[in-house]
């Protein structure tokens, strides 16, 4: 499904007029990554508030922090990678129907965005667990939830 | 010979090096033998719950040494601490700490989920056994949101006991209960102690100390007899 092209090749293609607006695409990629950061962070914080009691009960009963971290990462990975995969398939189908189907797919922009998203979900997962770890007084967490 | 639990010079500081620094524990020395039933009494904010969290391997001291059954806890990795919480410590909390969207037996099974020595097919049976022992087997299929405070606390005790821990740490276990139910719960903890479990109860309810072999007072992060 698609192929990789380098930034250099992308530049060459821009010079030869095959594709244009690389900088705009990359800027767009950064915006997407930032929006993802906001979205994933927001989702994680809301989830943490919702399931904090459950998480604390699990930790109290013997779940270890690394399992919690893996759990968070796996969940975020599904949230990010599943829609991304669907989008890629849709893009592939869409591009194959256009006249200029030599446009990049899995090109540098995609790589930047994908790596950015992966970094974002790992970072957010880590931060979520660290926040919980720092505020892990059982009683206070439980009581706050009960109000 | 070393006691089952030994604590030397335990300090716990929150928000260190900030204007909001709180010295929650200020040099606690403590030794608890197997089979003891100990009450730790003190007013709110005296540090008793923090001490219990440290004893339960949920929190860690800033200074001092904590030996759990001869093991220096600060040298243990997180997964080992999780194993201790799962197999050797049972927690009972003031607000019961149970999941209200599940049945009583599902709550009891929660503790078994993290015990790798227990097979999936045995979990329900083990949970039933402990509920039967605590005379709450009729609650098994009921949602915990529909249970009374006393019933919830019994379910919490069943969950704390299902992995047959050595020690039960109870943080204000009667705090949300009336006098009659409080006495029932304390009697139940006393019964478990008589069966060999070490029980530590943190409370500001003076009635608790009547059920215990020994009472310690904690004030402003310091133990005083």
Coordinates of C-alpha atoms in Angstrom, one line a residue:
Chain A
X1 CA 0.0 0.0 0.0
X2 CA 2.0 2.9 -1.2
X3 CA 5.8 3.4 -1.1
X4 CA 8.3 5.6 0.7
X5 CA 9.9 8.6 -1.0
X6 CA 12.7 10.6 0.6
X7 CA 12.6 14.3 1.3
X8 CA 15.2 14.7 -1.5
X9 CA 13.0 13.0 -4.0
X10 CA 10.1 15.0 -2.8
X11 CA 12.1 18.1 -3.4
X12 CA 13.1 16.9 -6.9
X13 CA 9.4 16.2 -7.7
X14 CA 8.5 19.7 -6.5
X15 CA 11.2 21.2 -8.8
X16 CA 10.0 19.2 -11.8
X17 CA 6.4 20.2 -11.0
X18 CA 5.0 16.8 -10.1
X19 CA 3.9 17.9 -6.7
X20 CA 3.9 21.2 -5.0
X21 CA 3.4 22.8 -1.6
X22 CA 5.7 20.5 0.4
X23 CA 6.3 23.1 3.1
X24 CA 2.5 23.6 3.4
X25 CA 2.1 19.9 3.8
X26 CA 4.7 19.6 6.5
X27 CA 3.2 22.6 8.3
X28 CA -0.1 20.9 8.0
X29 CA 1.5 17.8 9.5
X30 CA 2.7 19.7 12.5
X31 CA -0.7 21.2 13.0
X32 CA -2.2 17.7 12.8
X33 CA 0.3 16.5 15.4
X34 CA -0.5 19.4 17.7
X35 CA -4.2 18.8 17.4
X36 CA -3.6 15.2 18.1
X37 CA -1.7 16.1 21.2
X38 CA -4.6 18.2 22.4
X39 CA -7.1 15.4 21.5
X40 CA -5.2 12.5 22.9
X41 CA -4.3 14.4 26.1
X42 CA -7.8 15.5 26.6
X43 CA -9.1 12.0 26.1
X44 CA -6.6 10.5 28.4
X45 CA -7.3 13.1 31.2
X46 CA -11.0 12.5 30.9
X47 CA -10.5 8.7 30.9
X48 CA -8.2 9.0 33.9
X49 CA -10.8 11.0 35.8
X50 CA -13.5 8.5 34.8
X51 CA -11.5 5.3 35.6
X52 CA -9.2 6.6 38.3
X53 CA -11.1 4.7 41.0
X54 CA -10.9 1.5 39.0
X55 CA -7.2 2.0 38.3
X56 CA -6.5 2.6 42.0
X57 CA -8.4 -0.5 43.0
X58 CA -6.4 -2.5 40.5
X59 CA -3.1 -1.0 41.8
X60 CA -4.1 -1.7 45.4
X61 CA -4.9 -5.3 44.5
X62 CA -1.5 -5.9 42.8
X63 CA -1.4 -4.4 39.3
X64 CA 2.0 -3.0 38.8
X65 CA 2.8 0.4 37.3
X66 CA 4.5 -1.0 34.1
X67 CA 1.3 -3.0 33.3
X68 CA -0.7 0.2 33.8
X69 CA 1.7 2.0 31.4
X70 CA 1.5 -0.7 28.8
X71 CA -2.3 -0.7 29.1
X72 CA -2.4 3.0 28.6
X73 CA -0.1 2.8 25.6
X74 CA -2.0 0.0 24.0
X75 CA -5.2 1.8 24.4
X76 CA -3.8 5.0 22.9
X77 CA -2.2 3.0 20.1
X78 CA -5.5 1.6 19.1
X79 CA -7.1 5.1 19.3
X80 CA -4.4 6.6 17.0
X81 CA -3.4 3.8 14.7
X82 CA -6.8 2.4 13.9
X83 CA -8.2 5.6 12.5
X84 CA -4.9 6.3 10.8
X85 CA -5.0 2.9 9.1
X86 CA -8.5 3.6 7.9
X87 CA -7.5 7.0 6.7
X88 CA -4.6 5.6 4.8
X89 CA -6.8 3.1 3.0
X90 CA -9.3 5.8 2.2
X91 CA -6.4 8.0 0.9
X92 CA -5.0 5.2 -1.2
X93 CA -8.4 4.5 -2.8
X94 CA -9.0 8.3 -3.3
X95 CA -5.5 8.9 -4.8
X96 CA -5.8 5.9 -7.1
X97 CA -8.9 7.5 -8.6
X98 CA -7.2 10.8 -9.3
X99 CA -5.3 11.6 -12.5
X100 CA -2.0 12.4 -10.6
X101 CA -1.7 9.2 -8.6
X102 CA 2.0 9.7 -8.3
X103 CA 1.3 11.8 -5.2
X104 CA 3.1 10.6 -2.2
X105 CA 1.6 8.2 0.1
X106 CA 3.7 7.2 3.1
X107 CA 5.9 10.1 2.1
X108 CA 8.0 12.2 4.4
X109 CA 5.0 14.1 5.6
X110 CA 3.2 10.9 6.5
X111 CA 6.3 9.7 8.3
X112 CA 6.6 12.9 10.2
X113 CA 3.0 12.9 11.2
X114 CA 3.0 9.2 12.1
X115 CA 6.2 9.5 14.2
X116 CA 4.8 12.6 15.8
X117 CA 1.5 10.8 16.6
X118 CA 3.4 7.8 18.0
X119 CA 5.6 10.1 20.1
X120 CA 2.5 12.0 21.3
X121 CA 0.6 8.9 22.4
X122 CA 3.6 7.4 24.2
X123 CA 4.3 10.7 25.9
X124 CA 0.7 11.2 27.0
X125 CA 0.5 7.7 28.2
X126 CA 3.6 8.2 30.3
X127 CA 2.4 11.5 31.7
X128 CA -1.0 10.0 32.6
X129 CA 0.6 7.2 34.5
X130 CA 3.2 9.5 36.2
X131 CA 0.4 11.9 37.3
X132 CA -1.4 8.9 38.9
X133 CA 1.8 7.6 40.4
X134 CA 2.5 11.0 42.1
X135 CA -1.0 11.2 43.5
X136 CA -1.4 7.7 44.7
X137 CA -2.6 8.1 48.2
X138 CA -5.3 5.5 48.2
X139 CA -7.6 7.0 50.7
X140 CA -7.5 10.5 49.3
X141 CA -8.2 9.4 45.8
X142 CA -11.0 7.2 46.8
X143 CA -12.7 9.7 49.0
X144 CA -12.4 12.4 46.4
X145 CA -14.1 10.1 43.9
X146 CA -17.0 9.4 46.2
X147 CA -18.0 13.0 46.6
Chain B
X1 CA 15.3 -11.7 65.5
X2 CA 13.6 -9.3 63.2
X3 CA 9.9 -8.6 63.5
X4 CA 7.5 -9.2 60.7
X5 CA 7.3 -5.5 60.1
X6 CA 10.1 -3.1 61.1
X7 CA 10.3 0.5 60.4
X8 CA 13.3 2.7 61.3
X9 CA 13.5 6.5 61.1
X10 CA 10.8 6.8 58.6
X11 CA 10.3 10.2 57.0
X12 CA 7.8 11.2 54.3
X13 CA 7.8 14.6 52.8
X14 CA 5.4 16.0 50.2
X15 CA 6.1 19.0 48.0
X16 CA 9.7 19.1 49.2
X17 CA 11.6 22.3 48.7
X18 CA 8.5 24.3 48.0
X19 CA 6.6 26.7 50.3
X20 CA 3.9 24.0 50.6
X21 CA 6.3 21.4 52.0
X22 CA 4.5 19.0 54.3
X23 CA 6.5 16.8 56.6
X24 CA 3.9 14.0 56.9
X25 CA 6.0 11.5 58.9
X26 CA 8.9 12.6 61.1
X27 CA 11.0 9.7 62.1
X28 CA 8.7 6.8 62.8
X29 CA 10.2 3.7 64.5
X30 CA 7.9 0.7 64.7
X31 CA 8.1 -3.1 65.0
X32 CA 5.0 -5.3 64.5
X33 CA 5.1 -9.0 65.1
X34 CA 3.1 -11.7 63.2
X35 CA -0.4 -12.2 64.6
X36 CA -0.6 -8.8 66.3
X37 CA -3.7 -6.7 66.1
X38 CA -2.6 -3.1 66.2
X39 CA -4.5 0.2 66.3
X40 CA -2.8 3.3 65.1
X41 CA -4.8 6.2 66.5
X42 CA -4.5 9.9 65.7
X43 CA -6.4 12.9 64.5
X44 CA -7.0 13.7 60.8
X45 CA -3.8 14.8 59.1
X46 CA -1.5 13.2 61.7
X47 CA 0.1 11.0 59.1
X48 CA -1.6 7.7 60.0
X49 CA -3.0 6.9 56.5
X50 CA 0.4 7.8 54.9
X51 CA 2.1 5.3 57.3
X52 CA -0.4 2.7 56.2
X53 CA 0.2 3.4 52.5
X54 CA 3.9 2.9 53.1
X55 CA 3.4 -0.3 55.1
X56 CA 1.2 -1.5 52.2
X57 CA 3.9 -0.8 49.6
X58 CA 1.8 1.8 47.9
X59 CA 4.0 4.8 48.9
X60 CA 7.6 5.0 49.8
X61 CA 9.5 6.9 52.5
X62 CA 11.9 9.7 51.8
X63 CA 14.2 8.6 54.5
X64 CA 14.4 5.6 56.8
X65 CA 14.2 1.8 56.3
X66 CA 11.1 -0.4 56.0
X67 CA 11.5 -4.1 56.3
X68 CA 8.6 -6.3 55.3
X69 CA 9.2 -9.9 56.5
X70 CA 12.9 -9.3 56.5
X71 CA 13.0 -7.7 53.1
X72 CA 14.2 -4.1 52.7
X73 CA 11.3 -2.7 50.7
X74 CA 13.3 0.2 49.2
X75 CA 15.4 -2.4 47.3
X76 CA 12.4 -4.1 45.7
X77 CA 11.3 -3.4 42.2
X78 CA 7.8 -2.2 41.3
X79 CA 6.7 -5.6 40.1
X80 CA 7.8 -7.2 43.4
X81 CA 6.0 -4.5 45.4
X82 CA 2.9 -5.3 43.3
X83 CA 3.2 -8.9 44.2
X84 CA 3.4 -8.1 47.9
X85 CA 0.3 -5.9 47.6
X86 CA -1.5 -8.8 45.8
X87 CA -0.5 -11.8 47.8
X88 CA 0.7 -10.6 51.2
X89 CA -1.3 -7.5 52.0
X90 CA -5.1 -7.0 52.1
X91 CA -6.4 -3.5 52.1
X92 CA -9.7 -2.4 53.7
X93 CA -10.7 1.3 53.3
X94 CA -13.1 3.7 54.8
X95 CA -15.1 4.1 51.6
X96 CA -14.8 0.4 50.9
X97 CA -12.8 0.8 47.7
X98 CA -15.1 -1.4 45.7
X99 CA -16.3 -1.0 42.1
X100 CA -20.0 -0.1 42.2
X101 CA -20.8 -1.1 38.7
X102 CA -19.9 -4.8 39.4
X103 CA -21.3 -7.6 41.5
X104 CA -19.9 -8.5 44.9
X105 CA -18.2 -11.6 43.5
X106 CA -16.7 -9.7 40.6
X107 CA -15.2 -7.3 43.2
X108 CA -13.8 -10.2 45.2
X109 CA -12.3 -11.7 42.0
X110 CA -10.6 -8.4 41.2
X111 CA -7.8 -9.3 43.6
X112 CA -7.4 -12.7 42.1
X113 CA -6.9 -11.3 38.6
X114 CA -3.4 -10.2 39.5
X115 CA -2.4 -13.4 41.2
X116 CA -0.6 -15.4 38.6
X117 CA -0.7 -18.5 40.8
X118 CA -4.5 -18.7 40.4
X119 CA -6.0 -20.1 37.3
X120 CA -9.0 -18.5 35.7
X121 CA -11.3 -21.4 36.2
X122 CA -10.5 -21.5 40.0
X123 CA -11.2 -17.8 40.6
X124 CA -15.0 -18.0 41.1
X125 CA -14.7 -20.9 43.4
X126 CA -12.0 -19.2 45.5
X127 CA -14.2 -16.1 45.7
X128 CA -17.2 -18.1 46.7
X129 CA -15.2 -19.9 49.4
X130 CA -14.1 -16.7 51.1
X131 CA -17.5 -15.2 50.8
X132 CA -19.0 -18.2 52.4
X133 CA -16.4 -18.0 55.2
X134 CA -17.4 -14.4 55.8
X135 CA -21.1 -15.3 55.6
X136 CA -21.9 -13.1 52.6
X137 CA -22.3 -15.7 49.9
X138 CA -25.9 -14.6 49.4
X139 CA -24.5 -11.2 48.2
X140 CA -22.4 -12.8 45.5
X141 CA -24.6 -11.9 42.5
X142 CA -25.8 -8.6 43.8
X143 CA -24.5 -5.3 42.4
X144 CA -22.4 -3.6 45.1
X145 CA -24.2 -0.3 44.4
X146 CA -27.3 -1.9 45.9
X147 CA -25.5 -3.1 49.1
X148 CA -25.6 -1.4 52.5
X149 CA -22.4 0.1 54.0
X150 CA -21.8 -2.9 56.2
X151 CA -22.3 -5.4 53.3
X152 CA -19.9 -3.4 51.1
X153 CA -17.3 -3.4 53.8
X154 CA -17.7 -7.2 54.2
X155 CA -17.2 -7.6 50.4
X156 CA -14.1 -5.4 50.7
X157 CA -12.8 -7.6 53.5
X158 CA -13.6 -10.7 51.4
X159 CA -11.5 -9.2 48.5
X160 CA -8.7 -8.3 50.9
X161 CA -8.7 -11.9 52.2
X162 CA -9.2 -13.9 49.0
X163 CA -5.4 -14.2 48.3
X164 CA -4.9 -15.3 51.9
X165 CA -2.5 -12.4 52.8
X166 CA -0.4 -12.3 55.9
X167 CA -1.5 -8.9 56.9
X168 CA -4.6 -6.8 56.7
X169 CA -4.2 -3.0 56.6
X170 CA -7.5 -1.2 57.4
X171 CA -7.7 2.5 56.9
X172 CA -10.7 3.8 59.0
X173 CA -12.7 0.7 58.2
X174 CA -15.6 1.9 60.4
X175 CA -15.5 5.5 59.2
X176 CA -18.6 5.2 57.1
X177 CA -20.6 2.9 59.4
X178 CA -22.9 3.3 62.4
X179 CA -21.9 2.0 65.8
X180 CA -23.6 -1.4 65.4
X181 CA -22.0 -2.1 62.0
X182 CA -18.7 -0.8 63.2
X183 CA -18.7 -3.3 66.0
X184 CA -19.6 -6.1 63.6
X185 CA -16.7 -5.2 61.3
X186 CA -14.3 -4.9 64.1
X187 CA -15.4 -8.3 65.5
X188 CA -14.9 -9.8 62.0
X189 CA -11.3 -8.3 61.8
X190 CA -10.7 -9.6 65.3
X191 CA -11.8 -13.1 64.2
X192 CA -9.4 -12.9 61.3
X193 CA -6.7 -11.9 63.7
X194 CA -7.4 -14.9 65.9
X195 CA -7.0 -17.1 62.8
X196 CA -3.5 -15.8 62.5
X197 CA -3.7 -12.7 60.3
X198 CA -1.7 -9.6 61.4
X199 CA -4.2 -6.7 61.4
X200 CA -3.3 -3.0 61.5
X201 CA -6.2 -0.6 61.9
X202 CA -5.7 3.1 61.4
X203 CA -8.5 5.1 62.9
X204 CA -9.5 8.1 65.0
X205 CA -12.4 6.1 66.5
X206 CA -11.4 5.3 70.2
X207 CA -13.6 2.2 70.1
X208 CA -11.2 0.5 67.7
X209 CA -8.4 0.2 70.3
X210 CA -10.7 -2.0 72.5
X211 CA -10.5 -4.7 69.8
X212 CA -6.7 -4.5 69.4
X213 CA -3.8 -6.0 71.4
X214 CA -1.8 -2.8 71.2
X215 CA -2.5 0.8 70.4
X216 CA -0.1 3.4 69.1
X217 CA -0.8 7.1 68.8
X218 CA 0.4 9.3 66.0
X219 CA 0.5 13.0 66.3
X220 CA 2.0 15.4 63.8
X221 CA 3.8 12.6 62.1
X222 CA 5.4 11.2 65.2
X223 CA 4.5 8.1 67.2
X224 CA 3.9 8.6 70.9
X225 CA 2.8 6.0 73.4

